[in-house]
């Protein structure tokens, strides 16, 4: 059997928390990946390498442009604040690179559609780094949810305390807010369960400002908590909650006329999160096994397979766009005094 050459990665902002803590370790652990270059605006090589766990074999640049200009780089991972996703994704595609970009891919559905069109025009793979569907238990739950009978209810939540004063998540200009940060985790499994986008969306938000701003009267608020209700054809009703200011909860419950599935730590499952609950129509609850795995590693390995044309993406751009449109409609509903968005776009 011929050995397959690893995909050669460039990482812009290896200093990002998600890069340091999850994706760089996943790339290092994957035989299908080789990180060849990284670029940071702020960190010099010795300190930056130590901070990001990047060895001397990886070229360390002091700009993102230099990573994109590196001919050896085939694919770029983008873990920037949300408002910087579109310009840097388009720059990377323009430089002929495949791109794995952090969630949310874009601030709006129209930005996401423009980025998808840029990838199509460049003939390069662009995917959103939404890792949850790569976990074997998530796939088992998705399969089980197709056996619960006609879809009736879905209940999802991703809440927790965001204790990072001064972080881009508190800045509306950088695409901050709880819905932008956490909404995909709640909406993607619901749209998958529903098999499409909602007919109507109702939503409310609670504004809040960066704790670092103290009592600054000019501090601009983001949605610190956000809740919505979605109505789908066929009668499915789905509620979701996102928050930076509530106890940690990762809820997923998909309810059909005949059975229901649910689990703990639904959105960031670890290798040990293998089981989920199957609730029978008479209320009896059974614990079922769905399997475990390293979800960031599974995600980067699947990206390499998609680039090689050997696999279809588990989270394709069509799903990214459907979630982005539902996020737009949720924001629109919360901004409208009635709390309701327009009907299906
Ligand atoms: N999939 C997941 O599980 C997951 C988890 C967390 C976050 N994320 C996503 O990953 C992205 C990054 O989040 P994070 O919390 O990891 O970010 P972070 O720790 O705040 O780091 C962001 C990096 O972006 C660079 N940057 C460039 N311009 C910047 C600016 N104006 N302000 C701040 N940073 C700037 C900086 O790198 P240099 O200074 O080195 O250039 C910085 O280290 C977001 O889109 C977020 O939604 C995903």
Tab-separated table of C-alpha atoms and ligand atoms in Angstrom:
chain	number	residue	atom	x	y	z
A	1	UNK	CA	0.000	0.000	0.000
A	2	UNK	CA	1.379	3.441	-0.937
A	3	UNK	CA	1.728	5.830	2.018
A	4	UNK	CA	-0.428	8.960	1.612
A	5	UNK	CA	1.506	12.225	2.033
A	6	UNK	CA	0.219	14.336	4.932
A	7	UNK	CA	-1.660	17.557	4.169
A	8	UNK	CA	0.708	20.514	4.755
A	9	UNK	CA	-0.916	23.079	7.051
A	10	UNK	CA	-0.332	26.731	7.816
A	11	UNK	CA	-1.923	28.213	10.933
A	12	UNK	CA	-2.612	31.921	11.292
A	13	UNK	CA	-2.789	33.021	14.941
A	14	UNK	CA	-1.367	29.870	16.606
A	15	UNK	CA	-1.696	31.927	19.805
A	16	UNK	CA	-5.520	31.675	19.721
A	17	UNK	CA	-6.826	29.661	22.659
A	18	UNK	CA	-8.625	27.177	20.419
A	19	UNK	CA	-5.490	26.662	18.306
A	20	UNK	CA	-3.184	26.157	21.301
A	21	UNK	CA	-5.518	23.980	23.336
A	22	UNK	CA	-7.274	21.875	20.716
A	23	UNK	CA	-6.444	22.177	17.021
A	24	UNK	CA	-2.616	22.367	17.031
A	25	UNK	CA	-2.469	19.289	19.328
A	26	UNK	CA	-4.942	17.539	17.011
A	27	UNK	CA	-2.818	18.376	13.947
A	28	UNK	CA	0.320	17.194	15.770
A	29	UNK	CA	-1.361	13.890	16.664
A	30	UNK	CA	-2.674	13.227	13.170
A	31	UNK	CA	-0.525	11.263	10.690
A	32	UNK	CA	-2.526	12.909	7.881
A	33	UNK	CA	-1.339	16.407	8.902
A	34	UNK	CA	1.974	18.268	8.962
A	35	UNK	CA	2.078	21.849	10.243
A	36	UNK	CA	4.789	23.586	8.209
A	37	UNK	CA	4.235	27.296	8.961
A	38	UNK	CA	2.450	29.545	11.438
A	39	UNK	CA	2.025	33.335	11.611
A	40	UNK	CA	1.340	35.627	14.548
A	41	UNK	CA	0.993	39.436	14.571
A	42	UNK	CA	1.898	39.669	18.228
A	43	UNK	CA	4.160	36.830	19.291
A	44	UNK	CA	7.900	36.499	18.601
A	45	UNK	CA	9.249	33.079	17.769
A	46	UNK	CA	10.785	31.877	21.051
A	47	UNK	CA	7.946	32.939	23.326
A	48	UNK	CA	5.276	32.169	20.735
A	49	UNK	CA	6.622	28.683	20.062
A	50	UNK	CA	6.583	27.917	23.785
A	51	UNK	CA	3.065	29.332	24.185
A	52	UNK	CA	1.616	27.477	21.194
A	53	UNK	CA	3.677	24.284	21.503
A	54	UNK	CA	5.193	24.753	18.023
A	55	UNK	CA	8.575	23.115	17.382
A	56	UNK	CA	11.628	24.440	15.496
A	57	UNK	CA	10.711	22.417	12.374
A	58	UNK	CA	7.745	24.788	11.799
A	59	UNK	CA	8.463	28.161	10.134
A	60	UNK	CA	7.394	31.025	12.441
A	61	UNK	CA	6.292	34.209	10.632
A	62	UNK	CA	5.351	37.572	12.103
A	63	UNK	CA	2.435	38.064	9.693
A	64	UNK	CA	-0.518	36.127	8.317
A	65	UNK	CA	0.386	37.228	4.773
A	66	UNK	CA	3.687	35.337	5.005
A	67	UNK	CA	1.840	32.077	5.814
A	68	UNK	CA	-0.392	32.583	2.773
A	69	UNK	CA	2.660	33.302	0.590
A	70	UNK	CA	4.427	30.108	1.729
A	71	UNK	CA	4.325	27.753	-1.263
A	72	UNK	CA	4.619	24.655	0.883
A	73	UNK	CA	1.356	25.426	2.704
A	74	UNK	CA	-1.601	23.579	1.158
A	75	UNK	CA	-4.298	24.253	3.780
A	76	UNK	CA	-4.780	27.092	6.254
A	77	UNK	CA	-6.522	26.936	9.636
A	78	UNK	CA	-8.143	30.252	10.653
A	79	UNK	CA	-8.848	30.719	14.401
A	80	UNK	CA	-9.274	34.512	14.366
A	81	UNK	CA	-11.998	36.614	16.026
A	82	UNK	CA	-15.244	36.236	14.077
A	83	UNK	CA	-15.142	39.567	12.208
A	84	UNK	CA	-11.767	38.628	10.693
A	85	UNK	CA	-12.902	35.297	9.271
A	86	UNK	CA	-14.182	36.608	5.937
A	87	UNK	CA	-11.177	38.764	4.940
A	88	UNK	CA	-8.598	36.121	5.875
A	89	UNK	CA	-10.546	33.198	4.432
A	90	UNK	CA	-10.902	35.056	1.147
A	91	UNK	CA	-7.204	35.987	1.201
A	92	UNK	CA	-6.229	32.345	1.823
A	93	UNK	CA	-8.501	31.083	-0.962
A	94	UNK	CA	-7.057	33.778	-3.237
A	95	UNK	CA	-3.587	32.419	-2.446
A	96	UNK	CA	-4.738	28.976	-3.607
A	97	UNK	CA	-5.060	27.377	-0.151
A	98	UNK	CA	-7.766	25.084	1.203
A	99	UNK	CA	-9.279	26.587	4.364
A	100	UNK	CA	-10.634	25.276	7.648
A	101	UNK	CA	-12.146	28.319	9.408
A	102	UNK	CA	-13.415	28.523	12.956
A	103	UNK	CA	-17.112	28.827	13.708
A	104	UNK	CA	-19.113	30.877	12.998
A	105	UNK	CA	-17.783	30.956	9.435
A	106	UNK	CA	-19.108	34.501	8.999
A	107	UNK	CA	-21.043	37.258	10.740
A	108	UNK	CA	-24.025	36.968	8.365
A	109	UNK	CA	-25.460	34.456	5.927
A	110	UNK	CA	-24.690	36.750	2.993
A	111	UNK	CA	-21.003	36.901	4.041
A	112	UNK	CA	-20.970	33.103	4.376
A	113	UNK	CA	-22.510	32.728	0.906
A	114	UNK	CA	-19.866	35.066	-0.563
A	115	UNK	CA	-17.113	32.980	1.063
A	116	UNK	CA	-18.647	29.770	-0.294
A	117	UNK	CA	-18.720	31.354	-3.770
A	118	UNK	CA	-15.057	32.379	-3.405
A	119	UNK	CA	-14.121	28.774	-2.548
A	120	UNK	CA	-16.075	27.474	-5.526
A	121	UNK	CA	-14.391	29.998	-7.834
A	122	UNK	CA	-10.943	29.087	-6.471
A	123	UNK	CA	-11.618	25.350	-6.712
A	124	UNK	CA	-10.536	24.919	-3.092
A	125	UNK	CA	-12.145	23.259	-0.060
A	126	UNK	CA	-13.607	25.622	2.532
A	127	UNK	CA	-15.184	24.152	5.674
A	128	UNK	CA	-16.312	25.538	9.022
A	129	UNK	CA	-14.479	24.040	12.000
A	130	UNK	CA	-17.630	22.801	13.746
A	131	UNK	CA	-16.267	19.706	15.412
A	132	UNK	CA	-19.244	18.184	17.247
A	133	UNK	CA	-20.597	16.052	14.346
A	134	UNK	CA	-17.224	14.286	14.135
A	135	UNK	CA	-17.729	12.604	17.512
A	136	UNK	CA	-19.024	9.013	17.089
A	137	UNK	CA	-21.721	9.563	19.749
A	138	UNK	CA	-23.022	12.630	17.876
A	139	UNK	CA	-23.355	10.464	14.777
A	140	UNK	CA	-25.102	7.729	16.801
A	141	UNK	CA	-27.553	10.308	18.208
A	142	UNK	CA	-28.245	11.727	14.737
A	143	UNK	CA	-28.962	8.188	13.471
A	144	UNK	CA	-31.131	7.370	16.518
A	145	UNK	CA	-33.087	10.617	16.067
A	146	UNK	CA	-34.289	9.318	12.715
A	147	UNK	CA	-36.015	6.444	14.551
A	148	UNK	CA	-38.034	8.399	17.130
A	149	UNK	CA	-41.087	8.770	14.896
A	150	UNK	CA	-42.477	12.095	13.641
A	151	UNK	CA	-40.421	14.993	15.117
A	152	UNK	CA	-42.291	16.859	17.866
A	153	UNK	CA	-39.860	18.826	20.051
A	154	UNK	CA	-36.183	19.719	20.234
A	155	UNK	CA	-34.536	21.372	23.200
A	156	UNK	CA	-30.943	22.599	23.040
A	157	UNK	CA	-28.780	24.838	25.205
A	158	UNK	CA	-25.147	25.850	25.450
A	159	UNK	CA	-24.652	28.110	28.447
A	160	UNK	CA	-21.726	28.871	30.708
A	161	UNK	CA	-19.744	31.705	32.240
A	162	UNK	CA	-17.474	33.636	29.884
A	163	UNK	CA	-14.754	34.766	32.259
A	164	UNK	CA	-12.457	36.479	29.749
A	165	UNK	CA	-12.738	40.260	30.225
A	166	UNK	CA	-11.486	42.182	27.186
A	167	UNK	CA	-12.017	39.171	24.909
A	168	UNK	CA	-13.377	39.693	21.360
A	169	UNK	CA	-16.587	37.890	22.398
A	170	UNK	CA	-17.595	41.078	24.296
A	171	UNK	CA	-17.076	43.304	21.257
A	172	UNK	CA	-19.978	43.712	18.814
A	173	UNK	CA	-17.597	45.064	16.147
A	174	UNK	CA	-15.642	41.779	16.308
A	175	UNK	CA	-18.746	39.627	15.963
A	176	UNK	CA	-19.158	39.033	19.694
A	177	UNK	CA	-22.187	37.850	21.634
A	178	UNK	CA	-23.493	34.557	22.961
A	179	UNK	CA	-25.559	33.703	19.883
A	180	UNK	CA	-22.612	34.132	17.480
A	181	UNK	CA	-20.331	32.133	19.768
A	182	UNK	CA	-22.634	29.306	20.805
A	183	UNK	CA	-25.585	29.358	18.409
A	184	UNK	CA	-24.209	26.827	15.929
A	185	UNK	CA	-24.018	24.121	18.610
A	186	UNK	CA	-27.722	24.561	19.351
A	187	UNK	CA	-29.013	25.090	15.824
A	188	UNK	CA	-27.061	22.598	13.714
A	189	UNK	CA	-28.451	19.433	15.391
A	190	UNK	CA	-31.959	20.903	15.363
A	191	UNK	CA	-31.890	21.701	11.628
A	192	UNK	CA	-30.545	18.216	11.004
A	193	UNK	CA	-33.365	16.654	13.095
A	194	UNK	CA	-35.940	18.851	11.323
A	195	UNK	CA	-34.509	18.100	7.874
A	196	UNK	CA	-34.691	21.777	6.916
A	197	UNK	CA	-34.975	25.374	8.051
A	198	UNK	CA	-37.734	26.753	10.303
A	199	UNK	CA	-40.952	28.285	8.994
A	200	UNK	CA	-40.854	30.895	11.740
A	201	UNK	CA	-38.447	32.115	14.408
A	202	UNK	CA	-39.198	33.878	17.700
A	203	UNK	CA	-36.348	35.142	19.889
A	204	UNK	CA	-35.341	37.405	22.759
A	205	UNK	CA	-31.936	38.520	24.022
A	206	UNK	CA	-30.506	39.988	27.216
A	207	UNK	CA	-27.782	42.597	26.578
A	208	UNK	CA	-24.601	42.832	28.607
A	209	UNK	CA	-21.204	44.547	28.459
A	210	UNK	CA	-17.616	43.453	28.878
A	211	UNK	CA	-16.788	43.086	32.596
A	212	UNK	CA	-13.523	44.902	31.740
A	213	UNK	CA	-15.576	47.986	30.796
A	214	UNK	CA	-16.767	48.386	34.389
A	215	UNK	CA	-19.305	51.201	34.577
A	216	UNK	CA	-18.223	52.842	31.297
A	217	UNK	CA	-21.483	54.384	29.995
A	218	UNK	CA	-20.154	54.166	26.408
A	219	UNK	CA	-19.495	50.419	26.515
A	220	UNK	CA	-21.407	48.714	23.701
A	221	UNK	CA	-23.476	45.690	24.638
A	222	UNK	CA	-23.584	42.248	23.074
A	223	UNK	CA	-26.244	39.593	23.681
A	224	UNK	CA	-25.042	37.983	26.877
A	225	UNK	CA	-28.021	35.589	26.881
A	226	UNK	CA	-30.179	34.614	23.928
A	227	UNK	CA	-33.205	32.301	23.647
A	228	UNK	CA	-35.323	31.338	20.675
A	229	UNK	CA	-38.213	29.198	19.570
A	230	UNK	CA	-38.329	27.744	16.055
A	231	UNK	CA	-41.380	26.339	14.287
A	232	UNK	CA	-40.944	23.812	11.461
A	233	UNK	CA	-43.240	22.320	8.851
A	234	UNK	CA	-44.888	19.198	10.264
A	235	UNK	CA	-45.286	20.646	13.757
A	236	UNK	CA	-41.787	20.366	15.249
A	237	UNK	CA	-41.155	23.060	17.890
A	238	UNK	CA	-37.544	23.682	18.944
A	239	UNK	CA	-36.248	25.880	21.750
A	240	UNK	CA	-32.633	26.970	22.205
A	241	UNK	CA	-30.621	28.943	24.790
A	242	UNK	CA	-27.134	30.451	24.586
A	243	UNK	CA	-25.450	32.378	27.373
A	244	UNK	CA	-22.158	33.785	28.674
A	245	UNK	CA	-23.728	34.326	32.097
A	246	UNK	CA	-25.307	31.105	33.326
A	247	UNK	CA	-24.281	27.793	34.825
A	248	UNK	CA	-22.522	25.429	32.395
A	249	UNK	CA	-25.082	23.353	30.475
A	250	UNK	CA	-24.807	21.495	27.198
A	251	UNK	CA	-28.299	20.218	26.450
A	252	UNK	CA	-29.594	18.247	23.482
A	253	UNK	CA	-32.967	16.522	23.518
A	254	UNK	CA	-34.693	15.384	20.328
A	255	UNK	CA	-38.251	14.194	20.856
A	256	UNK	CA	-40.416	12.218	18.473
A	257	UNK	CA	-43.934	10.872	18.761
A	258	UNK	CA	-42.578	7.395	19.653
A	259	UNK	CA	-39.296	8.003	21.537
A	260	UNK	CA	-36.740	10.628	22.529
A	261	UNK	CA	-32.936	10.846	22.582
A	262	UNK	CA	-30.802	13.061	24.826
A	263	UNK	CA	-27.317	13.255	26.296
A	264	UNK	CA	-25.002	15.171	28.608
A	265	UNK	CA	-22.140	17.362	27.354
A	266	UNK	CA	-23.767	17.333	23.950
A	267	UNK	CA	-21.616	19.933	22.181
A	268	UNK	CA	-18.012	19.376	23.290
A	269	UNK	CA	-17.983	15.644	24.079
A	270	UNK	CA	-14.670	14.095	25.048
A	271	UNK	CA	-13.471	10.554	24.316
A	272	UNK	CA	-15.166	9.415	27.536
A	273	UNK	CA	-18.611	10.819	26.580
A	274	UNK	CA	-19.851	7.689	24.864
A	275	UNK	CA	-23.410	7.123	26.055
A	276	UNK	CA	-26.781	8.730	25.382
A	277	UNK	CA	-30.325	8.174	26.639
A	278	UNK	CA	-33.119	6.555	24.652
A	279	UNK	CA	-36.534	7.293	26.184
A	280	UNK	CA	-39.238	4.847	25.112
A	281	UNK	CA	-42.795	6.014	24.411
A	282	UNK	CA	-43.875	4.678	27.845
A	283	UNK	CA	-41.208	6.784	29.610
A	284	UNK	CA	-38.708	3.988	30.297
A	285	UNK	CA	-35.145	5.249	29.888
A	286	UNK	CA	-32.350	3.139	28.440
A	287	UNK	CA	-28.669	4.091	28.358
A	288	UNK	CA	-27.171	3.354	24.939
A	289	UNK	CA	-23.581	3.382	23.715
A	290	UNK	CA	-22.622	5.643	20.820
A	291	UNK	CA	-18.817	5.516	20.923
A	292	UNK	CA	-16.130	8.045	21.742
A	293	UNK	CA	-13.238	9.814	20.067
A	294	UNK	CA	-11.011	12.905	19.891
A	295	UNK	CA	-13.337	15.224	18.025
A	296	UNK	CA	-10.781	17.858	16.907
A	297	UNK	CA	-8.490	15.150	15.576
A	298	UNK	CA	-11.386	13.485	13.778
A	299	UNK	CA	-12.298	16.879	12.277
A	300	UNK	CA	-8.814	17.668	10.900
A	301	UNK	CA	-8.428	14.126	9.616
A	302	UNK	CA	-11.735	14.342	7.790
A	303	UNK	CA	-10.670	17.700	6.302
A	304	UNK	CA	-7.646	15.965	4.732
A	305	UNK	CA	-9.914	13.247	3.322
A	306	UNK	CA	-12.252	15.864	1.836
A	307	UNK	CA	-9.298	17.724	0.262
A	308	UNK	CA	-8.107	14.415	-1.220
A	309	UNK	CA	-11.606	13.810	-2.629
A	310	UNK	CA	-12.023	10.582	-0.666
A	311	UNK	CA	-14.866	11.719	1.656
A	312	UNK	CA	-17.846	14.050	1.694
A	313	UNK	CA	-17.770	16.567	4.571
A	314	UNK	CA	-19.773	15.720	7.688
A	315	UNK	CA	-20.548	19.442	8.082
A	316	UNK	CA	-20.820	20.715	4.491
A	317	UNK	CA	-21.063	24.380	3.538
A	318	UNK	CA	-24.772	23.898	2.760
A	319	UNK	CA	-25.307	23.190	6.487
A	320	UNK	CA	-23.116	26.166	7.457
A	321	UNK	CA	-25.322	28.398	5.278
A	322	UNK	CA	-28.586	26.997	6.700
A	323	UNK	CA	-27.377	27.655	10.249
A	324	UNK	CA	-26.153	31.148	9.250
A	325	UNK	CA	-29.582	32.019	7.813
A	326	UNK	CA	-31.286	30.805	11.006
A	327	UNK	CA	-28.836	32.847	13.114
A	328	UNK	CA	-29.686	35.927	10.993
A	329	UNK	CA	-33.420	35.338	11.441
A	330	UNK	CA	-32.957	34.825	15.191
A	331	UNK	CA	-31.112	38.159	15.509
A	332	UNK	CA	-33.762	39.851	13.411
A	333	UNK	CA	-36.501	38.395	15.620
A	334	UNK	CA	-34.778	39.528	18.819
A	335	UNK	CA	-34.240	43.031	17.395
A	336	UNK	CA	-37.886	43.327	16.387
A	337	UNK	CA	-40.167	44.469	19.210
A	338	UNK	CA	-42.552	41.592	18.517
A	339	UNK	CA	-39.789	39.000	18.965
A	340	UNK	CA	-40.816	37.393	15.664
A	341	UNK	CA	-38.909	37.161	12.397
A	342	UNK	CA	-40.379	37.149	8.901
A	343	UNK	CA	-41.484	33.823	7.455
A	344	UNK	CA	-39.205	31.378	5.612
A	345	UNK	CA	-36.766	33.361	3.419
B	1	LIG	N1	-14.519	25.058	17.755
B	1	LIG	C1	-14.333	25.345	19.040
B	1	LIG	O1	-14.390	24.491	19.925
B	1	LIG	C2	-13.987	26.764	19.402
B	1	LIG	C3	-13.656	27.066	20.716
B	1	LIG	C4	-13.230	28.370	20.997
B	1	LIG	C5	-13.199	29.320	20.008
B	1	LIG	N2	-13.582	29.004	18.737
B	1	LIG	C6	-13.571	30.018	17.677
B	1	LIG	O2	-12.197	30.303	17.400
B	1	LIG	C7	-12.021	31.690	17.081
B	1	LIG	C8	-10.948	32.278	18.010
B	1	LIG	O3	-11.405	32.204	19.349
B	1	LIG	P1	-10.357	32.147	20.570
B	1	LIG	O4	-11.113	32.342	21.821
B	1	LIG	O5	-9.500	30.958	20.433
B	1	LIG	O6	-9.523	33.468	20.262
B	1	LIG	P2	-8.367	34.165	21.109
B	1	LIG	O7	-7.778	33.213	22.100
B	1	LIG	O8	-8.885	35.464	21.605
B	1	LIG	O9	-7.254	34.409	19.983
B	1	LIG	C9	-7.531	35.059	18.776
B	1	LIG	C10	-6.233	35.310	18.037
B	1	LIG	O10	-6.529	36.090	16.887
B	1	LIG	C11	-5.468	36.968	16.600
B	1	LIG	N3	-6.027	38.315	16.361
B	1	LIG	C12	-5.900	39.022	15.207
B	1	LIG	N4	-6.488	40.211	15.296
B	1	LIG	C13	-7.014	40.273	16.537
B	1	LIG	C14	-7.726	41.269	17.223
B	1	LIG	N5	-8.062	42.430	16.651
B	1	LIG	N6	-8.117	41.020	18.481
B	1	LIG	C15	-7.828	39.840	19.070
B	1	LIG	N7	-7.138	38.841	18.463
B	1	LIG	C16	-6.724	39.069	17.214
B	1	LIG	C17	-4.489	36.936	17.767
B	1	LIG	O11	-3.344	36.221	17.330
B	1	LIG	P3	-1.920	36.920	17.018
B	1	LIG	O12	-1.815	38.111	17.905
B	1	LIG	O13	-0.956	35.841	17.362
B	1	LIG	O14	-1.905	37.257	15.578
B	1	LIG	C18	-5.216	36.124	18.834
B	1	LIG	O15	-4.336	35.287	19.552
B	1	LIG	C19	-13.402	32.320	17.197
B	1	LIG	O16	-13.995	32.369	15.927
B	1	LIG	C20	-14.185	31.340	18.076
B	1	LIG	O17	-15.582	31.346	17.806
B	1	LIG	C21	-13.960	27.738	18.435
